[in-house]
Amino acid sequence: MKASRRWWLLGWIIVVALLVGLGVAFHQYERSHAWREAATNLQAIARLKVSQIKDWRAERLDEASELTDREGFGKRILDFRESGMERFQILFDRLSSHDGYSDVMVVAPDGDILFSLINRTGKLNDKVQRDLERALQTGEPVLTDIHNESGGYGPNIDAIAPFYAEVGGATEPVGAIVLQNDASEFLYPLLQSWPVPTESAETLIVRREDDHVLFLNEVRYRRNLALRLQIPLTQEDVPAVMAVKGKTGVVEGTDYRGVRVLSALEPIPDSNWFMIAKVDVEEALGSWRHFSLFILGSIFGLVLAAIMVAAMIRQYELKKHYRAQMRAERARRRSETRFRTTLMSVGDGVIATDANGAIEFLNPVAEALTGWTQKEGRQKPLEEVFRIVNEETREIVENPVRRVVREGNVVGLANHTLLIDRGGEEHPIADSGAPIRNEEGEITGVVLVFRDQSEERRHQAELRESVKRHHRTLDNMLEGCQIVDFEWNYVYVNHTVAQHARMQREDLLGNCMLEVFPGIDRTELFERLKECMEGRTSLLMENEFFYPDGTSAWFELSVQPVPEGLFILSMDITARKQSEDLATRRRDRLLAQQETLASLIRSDLFWGEHLETAIRHLLEVAAQHQHVERVSLWRIDEEAITIRCSDLYERTPNRHSSGQVLNREIFPNYFKSLIQEETIVADDALADPRTCDFADDYLKPLGIASMLDVPIRLYGTLEGVLCFEHVGEKITWLPEHRLFAQAVAHLIALALAQNERRKIEEEKENLQGQLLQAQKLEAVGRLAGGVAHDFNNMLQAILGYTDLALEGIDPDSPYKKDFMEIHQAAQRSANLTRQLLAFARKQAISPVVLDLNDKISDLLKMLRRLIGEDINLAWMPGASLWRIKVDPTQVDQILANLVVNSRDAIAGVGKVTIETGNKTFDEEYCHDHTGASPGEFVRISVSDDGCGMDKETLEHVFEPFFSTKPIGEGTGLGLATVYGIVKQNEGFINVYSEPGHGTTFAIYLPRCEVPMEDRSSDSSPEPLSGGNETILIVEDEEAVLQLGTRILEGLGYRVLKARGPREALQLANENHSAIQLLITDVVMPEMNGRDLSQKLRDLMPDDLKVLFMSGYTADLIANRGVLEDGVKFIQKPFSMRELATIVRQTLDA
């Protein structure tokens, strides 16, 4: 009851304290809220006024700057000082009236007042004089501090504008204009204003003056104190002192009146002024003070109500207490009955005594163990009924009642205690005694509880025997078995644990784990074991154990709680963890390899146009991932006779190389495996039969110990092999090594396939271009073929008759020049026709075996005339040049066209180079360069240092009639003719050019191994040779027929002329024995020339000679069979000399 009363009183005090505390907290919160609201308003007003003052000061300085910046103002001051300063009156009156200046003065550099609107004289005061000197030194306007002037002027703020002028050739300060502002006109009214009605608020500006604070404006509660009121800096509670000492924001302090005020402190930028906006605390917190009275009254009312409620509750609790006591008494009686029944039924012996040790109660178990009944033992001393001795010493054990009473706690008997019953029989027991206390806590008796341990002793003996058997079993287990007690001492360890710990069993048994393994208590393992020990829980975990020598081992631990402490079963899983770690590393390596391969496939480099760059990158990545020194790619030829290294990457020098070739005859075993497309996994390359052939020449010099070679297949065909070569000690190639190597080989095959596809597409495009070019050629050829015959016949007549005219005309005749011009024009027309036919590859040619160096040497003089003197022609003949078979005139056409093109590409001085040389192309080169053919070729190159060509021009350079020259300066057939001649002679041409870097044309003509004929002869023209033989000329073109007749008759021959085959046969019948030579057109209406010659030979003797002539294209003539070896032919148009020469050669053959 007393305790309940104390708790009730404590609860009431807590409620009252809580009400008071909440009231006080609310009171303080409201005061803080009112304080913050007043502080926010003060700070806003202070910042507003600071901003206004800052703007006002800036305006004063800007107006002074405008005066300073006026050009020539300093010179005007000098002039006015001589002529009278009154001339400033109008300007300064305007300034004063417009900007509200109280005075405008002109002062000299020494401070003398030269002019004043209010007629002030004398000097400026000392403070303004110092500001004047600063303005003249810096050249910038200066705004003075607030100051009083002598003579009753002030307080003022002056803006000083300095001026300079040329004096004696140097710029000197000549004075300044002082714009004086009366502080009472703007500044003080601004400070005295307040945005809301107030009884105590005011705004002050102050500055530090030595060890005082000087008030710069009038204060609200005192008069005439501006620039006179000072407060020492030692009065740190004054807001003005706080401001000049650097404090900003809202503070609470004591003002100059000694009244508590709330103040907002702000520095005024660009000045030494500080703004203080303040209001009395009484006014700032006035509304809160009224509200605080209400709060205090409310608190008092709540406390009074709490007292009344507490009294009512107390009355109710008293009634409740008495009713509870009645119920408790009834419950106690029931409890005692139930308690007695429980004691009588419990399985342990129970004896209750009073405080003196007299027995008051024995339950049935106690009666059975002691031999005394309840009735017999009641009120007997405990020592008489409950006789106990030490099992080992047989000494009488101390009376437990006296011990419990003495110690006042629950006590237990010592181990090995025997109870001797009334009949003298001994019973091993375990007991304990506990005090019985009343409500006041006084000991009124003792209860003893004891248990017969006979059966338990028997079980313990059996258990010990069982433990020994188990220990023998555990000692022979392969797993480590250990038992630690609750003090972490090793109770049992088997031999395997000692082996795991690398110790002797004696070093562990009986010793503490924390001492045997210092620092183990700081490990995660010990924390987990500690949890199992304290929580009696099981644990299965893996742990890495570190030995003192730095090595470690992994163990799987199974922990079970046992009565002694913890049983720990340990299994060495180091080998398994190493296998798992190896598997993890392999998996990580495979994942990294897969990611690398995926990134390679996704990269633009892999799908780009540069196969060599992509493969180089692949080899570098493969070497890095496989951790090998050398990775190389070898390409095999079609017959699988040799493999050639196309790229070898070496990691240590980080370099690439190529070119080595291996032959199947030298390394048959390796090639056999390679041809069978077998992956060669040679852990010991020196001993492996497939690679041991490389030992002396390759493996040993390079230190290669292991090789992994993977074949590369493309479209089912072996293309090469990817080689991984490990330098140093032998290694074992793991499955992941082989998988990655095969994946890289597949990637290379994919890159090769991509490159092959790209080449096929390029070749397709080139073939399409060639088809288009062939179609153009065919079109031009048809055009050339269509006009060649008629055009050549006309040109034949013009050239022939011109030759006759020139032969017969007087050399001094004025018409000779005209005939020569006609002849040259006809010759140019004939050359144009030949170019057309050469371009279309329909020109009749007579190829011969020649030495290109000799041919070009003969042309140099003519070529130099073509290019002129400003361009240097360099001739660089190749050594041991192979022979070619070509029509010499076509070589002339090629070189003339190329040299002229080079000349036209050079502006001014330049250089043209002609080179020759031998060149051999293999299948691989031709595979990569469309248009090229494998074999041996003679190279002719013509290079210049002219303007060059861009890519778009290069694409059209060989098209007929395409020209970059201005209209009228080129036919567009020069390069097309060269292209046609090269193709006609089964060669190919390449062109290399860049804008601004010149152009090179490289022509490749096939080598001819037929010996060159001796064609040396005197090149000087011989006189026309004739004869007296009879010649039958057959021509369906009348003009050409008459021309040929005249030329031949002029040479002394007897000529029979026929206008067609029928007429020719008729003349042959009439003169069959006299005709020695038949000159016939190839294409005629009735019969072609070939058939005509056959019929005439049937009529004539066997020695009838035949000379064919035609103006048609070569392909059309060839169809008539007149371009075969041994058949004489002359192409129209021909000159008189050409006709005379070939007629004589035919007759003499």
PDB file of N, CA and C in Angstrom, residues 245-291:
ATOM      1  N   LYS A 245      32.402  45.948 -34.883  1.00  0.00           N
ATOM      2  CA  LYS A 245      33.298  44.822 -34.635  1.00  0.00           C
ATOM      3  C   LYS A 245      33.033  43.650 -35.572  1.00  0.00           C
ATOM      4  N   GLY A 246      32.151  43.827 -36.555  1.00  0.00           N
ATOM      5  CA  GLY A 246      31.986  42.814 -37.597  1.00  0.00           C
ATOM      6  C   GLY A 246      30.766  41.947 -37.467  1.00  0.00           C
ATOM      7  N   LYS A 247      29.979  42.150 -36.435  1.00  0.00           N
ATOM      8  CA  LYS A 247      28.809  41.293 -36.269  1.00  0.00           C
ATOM      9  C   LYS A 247      27.694  41.771 -37.181  1.00  0.00           C
ATOM     10  N   THR A 248      26.973  40.850 -37.806  1.00  0.00           N
ATOM     11  CA  THR A 248      25.853  41.173 -38.679  1.00  0.00           C
ATOM     12  C   THR A 248      24.656  40.341 -38.270  1.00  0.00           C
ATOM     13  N   GLY A 249      23.510  40.710 -38.856  1.00  0.00           N
ATOM     14  CA  GLY A 249      22.292  39.987 -38.536  1.00  0.00           C
ATOM     15  C   GLY A 249      21.522  40.679 -37.432  1.00  0.00           C
ATOM     16  N   VAL A 250      20.639  39.933 -36.781  1.00  0.00           N
ATOM     17  CA  VAL A 250      19.758  40.490 -35.737  1.00  0.00           C
ATOM     18  C   VAL A 250      20.325  40.109 -34.377  1.00  0.00           C
ATOM     19  N   VAL A 251      20.479  41.145 -33.485  1.00  0.00           N
ATOM     20  CA  VAL A 251      21.016  40.930 -32.151  1.00  0.00           C
ATOM     21  C   VAL A 251      20.112  41.625 -31.144  1.00  0.00           C
ATOM     22  N   GLU A 252      20.295  41.278 -29.894  1.00  0.00           N
ATOM     23  CA  GLU A 252      19.580  41.933 -28.789  1.00  0.00           C
ATOM     24  C   GLU A 252      20.630  42.560 -27.892  1.00  0.00           C
ATOM     25  N   GLY A 253      20.436  43.818 -27.556  1.00  0.00           N
ATOM     26  CA  GLY A 253      21.412  44.517 -26.728  1.00  0.00           C
ATOM     27  C   GLY A 253      20.820  45.746 -26.091  1.00  0.00           C
ATOM     28  N   THR A 254      21.725  46.637 -25.597  1.00  0.00           N
ATOM     29  CA  THR A 254      21.329  47.874 -24.906  1.00  0.00           C
ATOM     30  C   THR A 254      21.769  49.046 -25.748  1.00  0.00           C
ATOM     31  N   ASP A 255      20.835  49.972 -26.068  1.00  0.00           N
ATOM     32  CA  ASP A 255      21.197  51.092 -26.947  1.00  0.00           C
ATOM     33  C   ASP A 255      21.806  52.237 -26.144  1.00  0.00           C
ATOM     34  N   TYR A 256      21.995  53.352 -26.805  1.00  0.00           N
ATOM     35  CA  TYR A 256      22.661  54.507 -26.194  1.00  0.00           C
ATOM     36  C   TYR A 256      21.863  55.056 -25.014  1.00  0.00           C
ATOM     37  N   ARG A 257      20.570  54.696 -24.903  1.00  0.00           N
ATOM     38  CA  ARG A 257      19.739  55.157 -23.783  1.00  0.00           C
ATOM     39  C   ARG A 257      19.846  54.226 -22.595  1.00  0.00           C
ATOM     40  N   GLY A 258      20.439  53.009 -22.811  1.00  0.00           N
ATOM     41  CA  GLY A 258      20.429  52.006 -21.764  1.00  0.00           C
ATOM     42  C   GLY A 258      19.187  51.144 -21.789  1.00  0.00           C
ATOM     43  N   VAL A 259      18.424  51.165 -22.894  1.00  0.00           N
ATOM     44  CA  VAL A 259      17.185  50.411 -23.023  1.00  0.00           C
ATOM     45  C   VAL A 259      17.482  49.159 -23.863  1.00  0.00           C
ATOM     46  N   ARG A 260      16.841  48.006 -23.471  1.00  0.00           N
ATOM     47  CA  ARG A 260      17.017  46.776 -24.241  1.00  0.00           C
ATOM     48  C   ARG A 260      16.317  46.923 -25.582  1.00  0.00           C
ATOM     49  N   VAL A 261      17.046  46.679 -26.630  1.00  0.00           N
ATOM     50  CA  VAL A 261      16.515  46.838 -27.982  1.00  0.00           C
ATOM     51  C   VAL A 261      16.842  45.588 -28.804  1.00  0.00           C
ATOM     52  N   LEU A 262      16.034  45.413 -29.866  1.00  0.00           N
ATOM     53  CA  LEU A 262      16.276  44.383 -30.891  1.00  0.00           C
ATOM     54  C   LEU A 262      16.804  45.089 -32.129  1.00  0.00           C
ATOM     55  N   SER A 263      17.998  44.712 -32.645  1.00  0.00           N
ATOM     56  CA  SER A 263      18.663  45.492 -33.691  1.00  0.00           C
ATOM     57  C   SER A 263      19.066  44.574 -34.841  1.00  0.00           C
ATOM     58  N   ALA A 264      18.934  45.137 -36.091  1.00  0.00           N
ATOM     59  CA  ALA A 264      19.445  44.471 -37.294  1.00  0.00           C
ATOM     60  C   ALA A 264      20.694  45.203 -37.731  1.00  0.00           C
ATOM     61  N   LEU A 265      21.824  44.491 -37.839  1.00  0.00           N
ATOM     62  CA  LEU A 265      23.120  45.092 -38.161  1.00  0.00           C
ATOM     63  C   LEU A 265      23.506  44.715 -39.582  1.00  0.00           C
ATOM     64  N   GLU A 266      23.822  45.708 -40.431  1.00  0.00           N
ATOM     65  CA  GLU A 266      24.239  45.469 -41.810  1.00  0.00           C
ATOM     66  C   GLU A 266      25.351  46.430 -42.169  1.00  0.00           C
ATOM     67  N   PRO A 267      26.448  45.968 -42.784  1.00  0.00           N
ATOM     68  CA  PRO A 267      27.469  46.902 -43.293  1.00  0.00           C
ATOM     69  C   PRO A 267      26.978  47.525 -44.601  1.00  0.00           C
ATOM     70  N   ILE A 268      27.358  48.800 -44.835  1.00  0.00           N
ATOM     71  CA  ILE A 268      26.980  49.487 -46.071  1.00  0.00           C
ATOM     72  C   ILE A 268      28.135  49.309 -47.050  1.00  0.00           C
ATOM     73  N   PRO A 269      27.896  48.641 -48.207  1.00  0.00           N
ATOM     74  CA  PRO A 269      28.995  48.346 -49.151  1.00  0.00           C
ATOM     75  C   PRO A 269      29.714  49.602 -49.611  1.00  0.00           C
ATOM     76  N   ASP A 270      31.008  49.438 -49.910  1.00  0.00           N
ATOM     77  CA  ASP A 270      31.876  50.493 -50.458  1.00  0.00           C
ATOM     78  C   ASP A 270      32.002  51.677 -49.504  1.00  0.00           C
ATOM     79  N   SER A 271      31.858  51.438 -48.205  1.00  0.00           N
ATOM     80  CA  SER A 271      32.005  52.522 -47.226  1.00  0.00           C
ATOM     81  C   SER A 271      32.419  51.921 -45.894  1.00  0.00           C
ATOM     82  N   ASN A 272      32.746  52.818 -44.930  1.00  0.00           N
ATOM     83  CA  ASN A 272      33.052  52.370 -43.573  1.00  0.00           C
ATOM     84  C   ASN A 272      31.870  52.584 -42.655  1.00  0.00           C
ATOM     85  N   TRP A 273      30.673  52.666 -43.235  1.00  0.00           N
ATOM     86  CA  TRP A 273      29.455  52.883 -42.464  1.00  0.00           C
ATOM     87  C   TRP A 273      28.817  51.535 -42.131  1.00  0.00           C
ATOM     88  N   PHE A 274      28.046  51.556 -41.041  1.00  0.00           N
ATOM     89  CA  PHE A 274      27.276  50.397 -40.625  1.00  0.00           C
ATOM     90  C   PHE A 274      25.853  50.835 -40.326  1.00  0.00           C
ATOM     91  N   MET A 275      24.906  50.062 -40.780  1.00  0.00           N
ATOM     92  CA  MET A 275      23.486  50.369 -40.598  1.00  0.00           C
ATOM     93  C   MET A 275      22.969  49.625 -39.376  1.00  0.00           C
ATOM     94  N   ILE A 276      22.233  50.329 -38.473  1.00  0.00           N
ATOM     95  CA  ILE A 276      21.581  49.716 -37.318  1.00  0.00           C
ATOM     96  C   ILE A 276      20.115  50.101 -37.373  1.00  0.00           C
ATOM     97  N   ALA A 277      19.258  49.116 -37.620  1.00  0.00           N
ATOM     98  CA  ALA A 277      17.802  49.318 -37.545  1.00  0.00           C
ATOM     99  C   ALA A 277      17.336  48.663 -36.260  1.00  0.00           C
ATOM    100  N   LYS A 278      16.769  49.468 -35.294  1.00  0.00           N
ATOM    101  CA  LYS A 278      16.470  48.937 -33.972  1.00  0.00           C
ATOM    102  C   LYS A 278      15.081  49.319 -33.531  1.00  0.00           C
ATOM    103  N   VAL A 279      14.587  48.545 -32.568  1.00  0.00           N
ATOM    104  CA  VAL A 279      13.298  48.812 -31.946  1.00  0.00           C
ATOM    105  C   VAL A 279      13.375  48.269 -30.523  1.00  0.00           C
ATOM    106  N   ASP A 280      12.694  48.937 -29.598  1.00  0.00           N
ATOM    107  CA  ASP A 280      12.722  48.482 -28.212  1.00  0.00           C
ATOM    108  C   ASP A 280      12.133  47.088 -28.112  1.00  0.00           C
ATOM    109  N   VAL A 281      12.774  46.259 -27.272  1.00  0.00           N
ATOM    110  CA  VAL A 281      12.258  44.911 -27.049  1.00  0.00           C
ATOM    111  C   VAL A 281      10.832  44.972 -26.528  1.00  0.00           C
ATOM    112  N   GLU A 282      10.558  45.966 -25.713  1.00  0.00           N
ATOM    113  CA  GLU A 282       9.207  46.109 -25.149  1.00  0.00           C
ATOM    114  C   GLU A 282       8.177  46.238 -26.251  1.00  0.00           C
ATOM    115  N   GLU A 283       8.494  47.028 -27.287  1.00  0.00           N
ATOM    116  CA  GLU A 283       7.561  47.210 -28.396  1.00  0.00           C
ATOM    117  C   GLU A 283       7.572  45.986 -29.320  1.00  0.00           C
ATOM    118  N   ALA A 284       8.787  45.437 -29.603  1.00  0.00           N
ATOM    119  CA  ALA A 284       8.878  44.308 -30.528  1.00  0.00           C
ATOM    120  C   ALA A 284       8.142  43.081 -30.016  1.00  0.00           C
ATOM    121  N   LEU A 285       8.208  42.885 -28.695  1.00  0.00           N
ATOM    122  CA  LEU A 285       7.586  41.696 -28.120  1.00  0.00           C
ATOM    123  C   LEU A 285       6.340  42.050 -27.322  1.00  0.00           C
ATOM    124  N   GLY A 286       5.753  43.200 -27.579  1.00  0.00           N
ATOM    125  CA  GLY A 286       4.589  43.652 -26.814  1.00  0.00           C
ATOM    126  C   GLY A 286       3.410  42.722 -26.929  1.00  0.00           C
ATOM    127  N   SER A 287       3.071  42.299 -28.138  1.00  0.00           N
ATOM    128  CA  SER A 287       1.913  41.415 -28.301  1.00  0.00           C
ATOM    129  C   SER A 287       2.155  40.078 -27.608  1.00  0.00           C
ATOM    130  N   TRP A 288       3.421  39.637 -27.612  1.00  0.00           N
ATOM    131  CA  TRP A 288       3.722  38.374 -26.928  1.00  0.00           C
ATOM    132  C   TRP A 288       3.547  38.476 -25.428  1.00  0.00           C
ATOM    133  N   ARG A 289       3.860  39.622 -24.831  1.00  0.00           N
ATOM    134  CA  ARG A 289       3.746  39.768 -23.375  1.00  0.00           C
ATOM    135  C   ARG A 289       2.299  39.624 -22.929  1.00  0.00           C
ATOM    136  N   HIS A 290       1.364  40.195 -23.690  1.00  0.00           N
ATOM    137  CA  HIS A 290      -0.053  40.030 -23.336  1.00  0.00           C
ATOM    138  C   HIS A 290      -0.456  38.557 -23.459  1.00  0.00           C
ATOM    139  N   PHE A 291       0.003  37.921 -24.511  1.00  0.00           N
ATOM    140  CA  PHE A 291      -0.359  36.521 -24.705  1.00  0.00           C
ATOM    141  C   PHE A 291       0.282  35.626 -23.648  1.00  0.00           C
TER     142      PHE A 291
END
